[in-house]
Every structure is written in C-alpha cells, then in structure tokens.
C-alpha cells in the first residue's frame, strides 16, 4: 500500500475486512463476503454492544438509515442510485459498500459527456481482431461487464453527466442482467452472476443536464444524501479525513480545536448567506460542501508544513479558505470581502487578539493578493 497514492478501501482496510469476515456468522446474500449487518458495521463503525474483540472505526458519517437502505437495495438485486449535492460523500459510501460486499471497489465507469456505450459494455482490441478475428479473447470488457461476469458490484459515477443513449444501455443490463455480443456467433451472451449490481451516483445540481428516463429510474432505488449541516457530525468528518491526510503525508502537526471551530463556523456563515441571497451573483460559486472544508484544511496544513513553521495558524487557514472559495472575480471576492467586514471583523474585535483576529488578518491579505 505504501507505493499507492490512494489505496482503495478494500486495500486500505484489508485487515478490518478480514477480521470481520472471520467473525461473521450472519446470513449473506448471493456471493457477498460480509453479511448486511457486518457491512453496516464496517461503514458506520462498531459499538460496545456489538461484542467484538477490536474496535472498528466509523468511516462514513451520515444518517444510519441511508446506509441501511443502501445495503437492503443491493441485497434485493436492484440498482442503487446515490444522489445529492457535490461533496456529500456519495462516492466514498459507494466505495465502502463495494469493498465490504465484494472486496473490489475499482470496477468504475466515470460518466462524462464523452462516455460511450462501449464504456459500459465492451470494445475490441484492434490489433488482435486484425490478427485473429473477433473472439472473446479479442474483446475488452468494460468494468460493468467484468462485474457481471464476476458477480460483484460495478460503479457508475456521475450518471447524469452521460448522454441518454449511454443511460439507455444500462436499462437492459439492470433489467435483463445480460449483455449480448452480436459480433460473435458463439459464446455471444454474457450473463450476470448472482451478486452483481450497480451503484451509481448523481449530483442533484446536475438536474437538467441529462435527466434520467422514467424507465431507468424504475430500475434504481434512490437514496438521497443530504448536505451535512450538523456541526458535530461535520467536525467528525473533517477530523477523520484530516487524520488520514496527516498519516498519508507523514506529517506531525496538531490542528487546534479553535481553528477547526473557526473553519466550521465560517462555512456555516457562508451557507446561511447563500441561502438568504436573492440571486446567483450574491452566492459563492462553491457548493460549500464538507469536502471543500477538508480541501481548505488540507491546503492550510500542507502550506504550514512546507512554507511555515509547521504550526497551523489562523492566518494560514484564512488564506487557504479565501484562495479555495474565490473562483469568480470580482463576484466571489466581493462576497468574501463582505463576509470579512460584516461577520469576521466584529468577532475579531470581541476576540481581543485571538484566532478570529488572526483569521481576519489572513483573510484581508488573501483578498488583497487575489484582487
């Protein structure tokens, strides 16, 4: 794992998964490696009442019912569509579920405007076709077809980014559970083995880009993942991801609780301002998601490590926040400047030289450099 920039969940948590499988006595659907109860435990973490010999940390932070409904959907042999705003953890939940169920989360198709039907079915190795003709050996199966053949989970990211003909190709796969290969005379149908299913994700902000047909919608169970607004839950997510970052970069640096509070409060303030805005010009282009908070903190930590004194300070955090969220000029800069003067400055005066004062100073410097 040390030579991977980012290890997939089944590699990263291989020891946990092996342990859970060794103590799992529950019924398992199809060819699942873990029972539904153990899948939930792997994702949401263990509790004392579970009676395990070791603690299993929580990896996805959200409503328990979302995870349970997702697991039940996959156990029912239906497709699962996780839908929500950017940065709500849809892809991470899909990866964790795939890792727990079949120990393979890497059979992924990334939906874009350029995604074609070949990406979800099959294509051909042209040189082999020229040399030997079309055969199963010269065929290149897609990740979805590979998942069908192995009876595991296939993933489709950003489904609504794909065009309607690509989406329509999924209908027969989800309903008939096979793919025909008309170019071949023999062995020309790939049937899905028990355990095959698809976890797709879609951003609610992409509504209207390539809307799903009613036929495709019927073949998915929808689980809507809301934006995390509870400060305690959001703090847990940010801490969890930050600890992973520090381990990955082998950085020994403390994140002061007061600075984490400032980060969380800043995003809460900016979200409230976006909700009260009367037009899009008065809103930041950023989705202000939890994922973006993590990105801001990561930027500040790395800047402190490489260009500072290896101590995270409020000025650095403010600079990272302004630099990450100021995507449009002058609109975003004006919104952030208004926030500094209207919200941060009064807090800095009341804080009497504390972290809010440093945050205000760093924010002003960042705005001046970006203007």
XYZ file of C-alpha atoms in Angstrom:
371
model
C 0.000 0.000 0.000
C 2.976 2.335 0.522
C 3.505 2.678 -3.246
C -0.118 3.764 -3.876
C -1.009 7.436 -3.850
C -4.500 6.490 -2.739
C -5.298 2.903 -1.843
C -8.857 1.678 -2.496
C -10.936 0.879 0.576
C -10.501 -2.888 0.246
C -6.722 -2.459 0.386
C -6.660 0.273 2.983
C -8.945 -1.630 5.355
C -7.933 -5.161 4.362
C -7.128 -6.153 7.941
C -10.501 -4.963 9.230
C -12.390 -6.703 6.436
C -10.544 -9.987 7.042
C -11.310 -9.778 10.764
C -14.998 -9.032 10.202
C -15.280 -11.911 7.745
C -13.670 -14.285 10.265
C -16.222 -13.474 12.997
C -19.249 -13.038 10.729
C -21.943 -15.626 11.371
C -24.860 -13.794 9.757
C -26.637 -14.810 6.534
C -25.008 -13.449 3.372
C -26.913 -12.678 0.165
C -25.570 -14.101 -3.079
C -21.758 -14.221 -3.018
C -21.296 -11.398 -0.504
C -18.139 -11.535 1.597
C -19.910 -9.995 4.609
C -23.449 -10.161 5.923
C -25.567 -6.989 5.720
C -25.081 -6.373 9.454
C -21.313 -6.568 9.120
C -21.362 -4.324 6.043
C -23.183 -1.700 8.071
C -20.751 -2.144 10.957
C -17.761 -1.719 8.616
C -19.170 1.545 7.239
C -20.583 3.087 10.421
C -18.170 1.651 12.975
C -18.616 -0.719 15.900
C -20.279 -0.114 19.253
C -19.700 -1.789 22.593
C -22.946 -3.743 22.178
C -21.555 -5.446 19.067
C -19.287 -7.547 21.286
C -16.246 -7.505 19.008
C -12.686 -8.093 20.198
C -11.480 -4.958 18.420
C -12.857 -1.570 17.580
C -13.938 -0.825 14.014
C -13.776 2.942 13.392
C -16.534 4.845 11.650
C -15.682 5.661 8.039
C -18.785 7.359 6.664
C -20.614 9.967 8.709
C -24.286 10.358 7.994
C -27.731 9.058 8.808
C -27.732 5.356 9.688
C -30.920 4.845 7.673
C -29.189 5.875 4.420
C -26.591 3.151 4.842
C -29.167 0.525 5.803
C -31.410 1.333 2.842
C -28.417 1.193 0.501
C -27.437 -2.243 1.791
C -31.010 -3.567 1.554
C -31.236 -2.286 -2.032
C -28.081 -4.141 -3.063
C -29.281 -7.295 -1.288
C -32.508 -7.103 -3.297
C -30.635 -7.251 -6.610
C -31.728 -3.746 -7.631
C -29.507 -0.908 -8.762
C -28.661 1.750 -6.193
C -28.537 5.447 -7.079
C -26.930 7.761 -4.533
C -27.971 11.322 -5.285
C -27.067 14.574 -3.555
C -25.075 17.788 -3.713
C -21.336 17.702 -4.546
C -19.123 16.775 -1.613
C -21.733 14.856 0.398
C -19.759 11.590 0.394
C -21.710 9.659 -2.259
C -18.660 8.199 -3.976
C -16.990 7.363 -0.658
C -20.091 5.495 0.522
C -20.253 3.629 -2.798
C -16.595 2.642 -2.441
C -17.028 1.429 1.141
C -20.116 -0.625 0.269
C -18.358 -2.242 -2.699
C -15.267 -3.020 -0.627
C -17.295 -4.627 2.148
C -19.593 -6.632 -0.129
C -17.150 -7.976 -2.706
C -13.650 -6.684 -1.821
C -13.446 -4.799 -5.099
C -14.395 -1.142 -5.433
C -12.354 -0.412 -8.575
C -14.792 -1.529 -11.282
C -15.788 2.058 -12.032
C -17.134 3.901 -15.073
C -16.815 7.686 -14.902
C -19.750 9.378 -16.555
C -18.922 12.339 -18.810
C -20.261 13.856 -21.996
C -17.732 11.667 -23.805
C -18.776 8.368 -22.214
C -19.996 5.908 -24.851
C -21.890 2.631 -24.828
C -18.540 0.835 -25.212
C -17.536 2.104 -21.773
C -20.364 0.175 -20.114
C -20.432 -2.881 -22.393
C -17.299 -3.837 -24.342
C -14.849 -2.767 -27.015
C -12.258 -4.571 -29.139
C -8.504 -4.963 -29.182
C -7.986 -3.805 -32.763
C -4.599 -5.484 -33.284
C -5.930 -8.847 -32.050
C -9.022 -8.525 -34.229
C -6.837 -7.900 -37.297
C -4.578 -10.839 -36.458
C -7.155 -13.417 -35.283
C -10.603 -12.006 -35.889
C -13.299 -11.146 -33.385
C -13.471 -13.516 -30.434
C -13.938 -13.393 -26.682
C -10.146 -13.171 -26.372
C -10.006 -10.018 -28.517
C -12.871 -8.392 -26.650
C -12.176 -5.784 -23.971
C -14.902 -5.985 -21.326
C -15.979 -2.807 -19.578
C -15.806 -2.568 -15.779
C -19.577 -3.147 -15.715
C -19.295 -6.310 -17.820
C -16.427 -7.520 -15.632
C -18.632 -7.006 -12.592
C -21.375 -9.042 -14.279
C -19.003 -11.921 -15.051
C -17.604 -11.952 -11.510
C -20.919 -11.410 -9.703
C -19.717 -8.267 -7.895
C -20.563 -4.579 -7.659
C -19.969 -2.245 -10.598
C -19.936 1.510 -10.042
C -21.094 4.315 -12.325
C -20.002 7.788 -11.233
C -21.884 10.925 -12.332
C -24.641 9.070 -14.180
C -26.494 12.220 -15.251
C -23.353 13.527 -16.928
C -23.703 10.757 -19.532
C -25.864 11.120 -22.605
C -29.280 9.475 -22.907
C -28.117 6.671 -25.226
C -25.485 5.613 -22.672
C -28.062 5.715 -19.895
C -30.465 3.653 -22.023
C -27.801 0.965 -22.446
C -27.974 0.423 -18.689
C -31.681 -0.430 -18.817
C -31.223 -3.895 -20.322
C -28.259 -4.596 -18.041
C -30.272 -3.724 -14.938
C -33.449 -5.497 -16.039
C -32.311 -8.455 -18.152
C -28.964 -8.963 -16.389
C -27.095 -9.893 -19.542
C -25.218 -8.298 -22.445
C -25.413 -9.726 -25.955
C -22.427 -9.585 -28.308
C -23.883 -9.629 -31.849
C -20.414 -9.651 -33.475
C -19.861 -13.210 -32.257
C -21.634 -16.366 -33.437
C -20.818 -18.494 -30.402
C -20.472 -17.603 -26.750
C -22.164 -14.317 -27.571
C -24.028 -13.586 -24.353
C -22.535 -12.540 -21.034
C -24.887 -13.359 -18.171
C -24.589 -11.639 -14.809
C -23.715 -13.933 -11.932
C -25.553 -13.712 -8.593
C -24.216 -10.800 -6.571
C -23.944 -8.408 -9.499
C -25.395 -4.956 -9.000
C -24.647 -1.353 -9.882
C -24.094 1.585 -7.543
C -24.499 4.848 -9.431
C -24.027 8.395 -8.181
C -25.529 11.635 -9.438
C -25.214 15.247 -8.365
C -28.522 16.957 -7.679
C -27.016 20.151 -9.135
C -26.744 18.377 -12.498
C -30.522 18.147 -12.837
C -31.397 19.085 -16.389
C -28.002 18.130 -17.841
C -29.085 14.640 -18.921
C -32.203 13.734 -16.973
C -32.819 10.053 -16.310
C -35.640 8.439 -18.258
C -38.582 7.053 -16.321
C -37.589 3.555 -17.491
C -34.115 3.888 -15.990
C -35.437 5.483 -12.801
C -37.655 2.428 -12.226
C -34.594 0.197 -12.209
C -32.860 2.116 -9.435
C -33.671 2.617 -5.806
C -32.909 6.236 -4.939
C -31.094 7.185 -1.731
C -30.759 10.949 -1.313
C -27.697 12.037 0.668
C -28.249 15.487 2.198
C -25.608 18.096 2.943
C -24.252 17.649 6.466
C -25.382 20.651 8.500
C -24.894 19.266 11.992
C -21.668 20.835 13.282
C -20.739 17.844 15.392
C -21.114 15.388 12.501
C -19.264 17.698 10.153
C -16.435 18.113 12.659
C -16.105 14.322 12.883
C -15.878 14.032 9.101
C -13.244 16.760 8.839
C -11.204 15.274 11.700
C -11.371 11.780 10.169
C -10.205 12.961 6.758
C -7.537 15.232 8.244
C -6.052 12.392 10.274
C -5.884 10.316 7.083
C -4.110 13.176 5.325
C -1.541 13.565 8.094
C -0.816 9.822 8.097
C -0.507 9.692 4.318
C 1.931 12.613 4.196
C 3.663 11.520 7.432
C 3.093 14.938 8.906
C 3.126 15.525 12.636
C 1.033 18.638 13.079
C -1.760 19.417 15.510
C -4.993 21.008 14.336
C -6.072 23.281 17.217
C -9.773 22.755 18.090
C -10.320 26.520 17.984
C -9.199 26.661 14.338
C -11.433 23.726 13.428
C -14.323 25.604 15.053
C -13.489 28.701 13.020
C -13.465 26.668 9.804
C -16.819 25.042 10.585
C -18.384 28.344 11.646
C -17.116 30.121 8.534
C -18.714 27.565 6.239
C -21.938 27.702 8.265
C -21.985 31.504 7.952
C -21.339 31.417 4.211
C -24.039 28.774 3.686
C -26.526 30.922 5.583
C -25.578 33.910 3.418
C -26.044 31.809 0.260
C -29.490 30.717 1.439
C -30.507 34.343 2.053
C -29.081 35.572 -1.275
C -31.589 36.927 -3.779
C -29.633 36.000 -6.913
C -26.805 33.725 -8.058
C -24.465 36.725 -8.240
C -24.804 37.057 -4.457
C -23.829 33.413 -3.906
C -20.375 31.888 -3.987
C -19.849 29.555 -6.910
C -18.564 26.957 -4.431
C -21.033 24.360 -3.156
C -19.609 24.951 0.365
C -19.621 21.208 0.943
C -17.884 19.247 3.663
C -15.438 18.011 1.027
C -14.439 21.600 0.311
C -13.849 22.212 4.001
C -11.487 19.256 4.004
C -9.739 20.700 0.953
C -9.295 24.067 2.668
C -7.831 22.437 5.777
C -5.555 20.191 3.692
C -4.224 23.215 1.807
C -3.566 25.071 5.070
C -1.825 22.073 6.670
C 0.470 21.491 3.701
C 1.277 25.197 3.443
C 2.168 25.268 7.146
C 4.314 22.163 6.744
C 6.270 23.227 3.686
C 6.350 27.037 3.881
C 5.612 27.815 7.525
C 6.914 26.815 10.906
C 4.942 23.525 10.962
C 2.273 25.106 13.130
C -1.216 25.675 11.765
C -2.238 29.285 12.306
C -5.450 31.226 11.752
C -3.813 33.454 9.108
C -2.853 30.434 7.006
C -6.309 28.906 7.367
C -7.944 32.138 6.214
C -5.632 32.382 3.210
C -6.489 28.824 2.187
C -10.207 29.452 2.594
C -10.173 32.622 0.508
C -7.985 31.066 -2.160
C -10.190 27.960 -2.416
C -13.554 29.728 -2.499
C -12.731 32.765 -4.653
C -13.368 31.192 -8.050
C -15.021 34.137 -9.797
C -13.590 37.613 -9.913
C -14.928 40.019 -8.881
C -18.177 38.348 -7.678
C -16.748 35.817 -5.206
C -14.126 38.243 -3.940
C -16.840 40.799 -3.184
C -18.895 38.209 -1.268
C -15.890 37.084 0.779
C -14.822 40.661 1.457
C -18.337 41.454 2.690
C -18.176 38.412 4.966
C -14.831 39.528 6.424
C -16.057 43.042 7.209
C -19.596 42.179 8.281
C -19.081 38.965 10.257
C -15.406 38.225 10.956
C -14.366 41.761 11.952
C -16.903 42.055 14.835
C -15.830 38.629 16.104
C -12.172 39.624 15.878
C -12.834 42.729 17.999
C -14.714 40.675 20.578
C -11.965 38.027 20.477
C -9.378 40.631 21.536
C -6.388 39.408 19.559
C -7.364 35.730 19.443
C -7.692 33.378 16.483
C -10.562 35.336 14.899
C -8.268 38.367 14.741
C -5.596 36.290 13.008
C -8.233 34.862 10.680
C -9.353 38.399 9.759
C -5.772 39.478 9.077
C -5.056 36.435 6.900
C -8.323 36.882 5.024
C -7.611 40.527 4.248
C -4.133 39.688 2.959
C -5.532 36.929 0.751
C -8.264 39.185 -0.687
C -5.689 41.897 -1.430
C -3.415 39.443 -3.271
C -6.308 37.975 -5.275
C -7.816 41.343 -6.266
